[in-house]
PDB file of C-alpha atoms in Angstrom:
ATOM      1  CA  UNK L1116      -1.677 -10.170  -9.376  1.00  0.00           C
ATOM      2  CA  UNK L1117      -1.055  -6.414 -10.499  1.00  0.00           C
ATOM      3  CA  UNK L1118      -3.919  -4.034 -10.058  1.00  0.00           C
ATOM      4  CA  UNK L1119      -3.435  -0.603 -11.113  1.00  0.00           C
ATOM      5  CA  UNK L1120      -6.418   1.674 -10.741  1.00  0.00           C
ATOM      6  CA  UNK L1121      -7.216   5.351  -9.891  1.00  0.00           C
ATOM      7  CA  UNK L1122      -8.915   6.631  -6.747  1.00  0.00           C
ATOM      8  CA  UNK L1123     -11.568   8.268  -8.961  1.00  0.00           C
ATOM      9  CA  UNK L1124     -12.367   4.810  -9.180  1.00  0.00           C
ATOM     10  CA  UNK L1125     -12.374   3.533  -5.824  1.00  0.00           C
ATOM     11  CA  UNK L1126     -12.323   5.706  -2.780  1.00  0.00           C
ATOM     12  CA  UNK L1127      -9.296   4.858  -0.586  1.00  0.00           C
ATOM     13  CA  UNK L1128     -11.838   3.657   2.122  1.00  0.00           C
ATOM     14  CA  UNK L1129     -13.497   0.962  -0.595  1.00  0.00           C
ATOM     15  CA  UNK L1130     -10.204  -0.302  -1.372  1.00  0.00           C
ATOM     16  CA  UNK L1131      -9.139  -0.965   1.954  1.00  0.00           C
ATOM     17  CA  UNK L1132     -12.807  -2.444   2.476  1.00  0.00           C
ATOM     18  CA  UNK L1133     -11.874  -4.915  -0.659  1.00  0.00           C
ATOM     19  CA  UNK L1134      -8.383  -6.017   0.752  1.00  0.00           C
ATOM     20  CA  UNK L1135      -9.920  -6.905   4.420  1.00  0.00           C
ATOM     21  CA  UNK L1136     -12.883  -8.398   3.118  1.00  0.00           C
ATOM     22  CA  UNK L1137     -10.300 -10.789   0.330  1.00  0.00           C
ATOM     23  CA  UNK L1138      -7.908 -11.274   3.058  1.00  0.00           C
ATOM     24  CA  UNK L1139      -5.319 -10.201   0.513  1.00  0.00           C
ATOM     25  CA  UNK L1140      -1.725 -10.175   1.285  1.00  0.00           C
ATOM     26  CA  UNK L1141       0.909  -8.095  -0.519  1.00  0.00           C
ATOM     27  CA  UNK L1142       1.957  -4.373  -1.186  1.00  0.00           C
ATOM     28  CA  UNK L1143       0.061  -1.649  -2.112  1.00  0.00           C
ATOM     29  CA  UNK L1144       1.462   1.240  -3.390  1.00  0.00           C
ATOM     30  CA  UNK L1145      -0.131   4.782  -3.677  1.00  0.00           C
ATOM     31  CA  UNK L1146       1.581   7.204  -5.842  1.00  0.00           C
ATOM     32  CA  UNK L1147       0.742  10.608  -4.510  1.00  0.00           C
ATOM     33  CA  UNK L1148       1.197  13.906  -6.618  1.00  0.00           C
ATOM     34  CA  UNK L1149      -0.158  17.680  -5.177  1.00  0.00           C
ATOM     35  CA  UNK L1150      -0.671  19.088  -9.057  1.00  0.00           C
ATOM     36  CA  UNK L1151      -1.328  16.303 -11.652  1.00  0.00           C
ATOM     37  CA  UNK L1152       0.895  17.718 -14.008  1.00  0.00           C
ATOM     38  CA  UNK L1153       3.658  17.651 -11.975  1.00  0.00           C
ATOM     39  CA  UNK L1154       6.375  15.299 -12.363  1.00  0.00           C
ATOM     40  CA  UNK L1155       7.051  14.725  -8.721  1.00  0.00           C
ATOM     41  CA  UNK L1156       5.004  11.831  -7.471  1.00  0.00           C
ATOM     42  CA  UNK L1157       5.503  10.631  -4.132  1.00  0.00           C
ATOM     43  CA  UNK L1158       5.413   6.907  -3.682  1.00  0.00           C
ATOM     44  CA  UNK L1159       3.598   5.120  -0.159  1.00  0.00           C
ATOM     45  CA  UNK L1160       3.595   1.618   0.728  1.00  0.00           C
ATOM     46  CA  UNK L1161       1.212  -0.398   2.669  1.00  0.00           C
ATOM     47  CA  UNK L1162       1.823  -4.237   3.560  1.00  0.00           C
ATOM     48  CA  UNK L1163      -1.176  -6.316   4.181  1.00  0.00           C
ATOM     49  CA  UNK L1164      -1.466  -9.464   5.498  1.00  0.00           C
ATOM     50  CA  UNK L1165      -4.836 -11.462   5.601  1.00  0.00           C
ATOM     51  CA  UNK L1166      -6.324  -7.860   4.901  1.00  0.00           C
ATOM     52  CA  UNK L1167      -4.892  -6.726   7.613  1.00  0.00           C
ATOM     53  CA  UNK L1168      -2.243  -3.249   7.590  1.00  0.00           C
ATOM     54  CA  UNK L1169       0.661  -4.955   9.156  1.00  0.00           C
ATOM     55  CA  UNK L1170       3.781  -1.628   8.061  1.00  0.00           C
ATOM     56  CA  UNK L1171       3.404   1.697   5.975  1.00  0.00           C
ATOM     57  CA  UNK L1172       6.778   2.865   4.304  1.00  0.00           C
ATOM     58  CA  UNK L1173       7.581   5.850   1.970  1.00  0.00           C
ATOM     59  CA  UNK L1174      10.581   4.194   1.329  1.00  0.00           C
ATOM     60  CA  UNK L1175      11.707   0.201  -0.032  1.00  0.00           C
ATOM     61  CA  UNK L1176      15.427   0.862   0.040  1.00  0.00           C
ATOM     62  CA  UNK L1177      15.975  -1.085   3.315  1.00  0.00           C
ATOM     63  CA  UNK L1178      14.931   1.127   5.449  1.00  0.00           C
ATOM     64  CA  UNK L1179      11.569   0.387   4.185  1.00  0.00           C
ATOM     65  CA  UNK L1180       9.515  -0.313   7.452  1.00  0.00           C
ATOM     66  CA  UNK L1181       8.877   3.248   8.847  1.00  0.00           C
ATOM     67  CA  UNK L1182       5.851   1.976  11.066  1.00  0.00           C
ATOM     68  CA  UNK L1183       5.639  -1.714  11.747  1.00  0.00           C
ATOM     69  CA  UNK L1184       2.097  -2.258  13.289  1.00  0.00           C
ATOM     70  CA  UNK L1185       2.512  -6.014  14.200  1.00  0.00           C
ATOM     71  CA  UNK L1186       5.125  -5.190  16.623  1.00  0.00           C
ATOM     72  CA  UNK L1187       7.260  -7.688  14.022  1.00  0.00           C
ATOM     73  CA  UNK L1188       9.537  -6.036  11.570  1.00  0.00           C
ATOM     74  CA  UNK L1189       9.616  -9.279   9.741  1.00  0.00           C
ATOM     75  CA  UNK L1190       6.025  -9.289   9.501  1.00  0.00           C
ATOM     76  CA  UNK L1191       6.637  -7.749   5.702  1.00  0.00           C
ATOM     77  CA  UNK L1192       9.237 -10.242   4.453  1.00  0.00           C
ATOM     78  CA  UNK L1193       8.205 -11.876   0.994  1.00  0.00           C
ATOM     79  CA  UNK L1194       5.679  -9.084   0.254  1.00  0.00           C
ATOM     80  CA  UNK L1195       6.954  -8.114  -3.025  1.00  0.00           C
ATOM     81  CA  UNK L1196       4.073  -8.704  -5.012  1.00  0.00           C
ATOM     82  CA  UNK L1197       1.363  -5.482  -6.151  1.00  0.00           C
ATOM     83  CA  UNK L1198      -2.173  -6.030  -5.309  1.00  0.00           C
TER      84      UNK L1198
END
């Protein structure tokens, strides 16, 4: 399942709140820009599993685990779907 939504909508906080209380698994990806009209958006990744923040990434070319928090670095293998 694909949700795509704006943080006018949902503080980052509530969304979090959502994903533990769902015990959703999967990537979420914030797309971060300093001026809205600017064309360069920076792109962050955080892996849930069971609702829980397992990695965060700026990156998904391989390198993609910059901070594994279970201590596993497989612990985001087969997250490739949105929430």
């Amino acid at each position: 399942m694909t949700l795509t939504s704006s943080l006018e909508d949902f503080s980052l906080a509530e969304l979090f709140r959502m994903i533990d209380q769902g015990r959703k698994s999967g990537r979420l990806t914030l797309r971060v820009s300093a001026n809205p009209h600017e064309s360069d958006v920076k792109n962050y990744h955080v892996w849930f599993r069971q609702g829980r923040v397992v990695a965060v990434s700026d990156r998904l070319d391989g390198c993609q685990v910059t901070m594994p928090l279970s201590g596993d670095d497989s612990a985001v293998g087969g997250f490739d779907d949105h929430l």
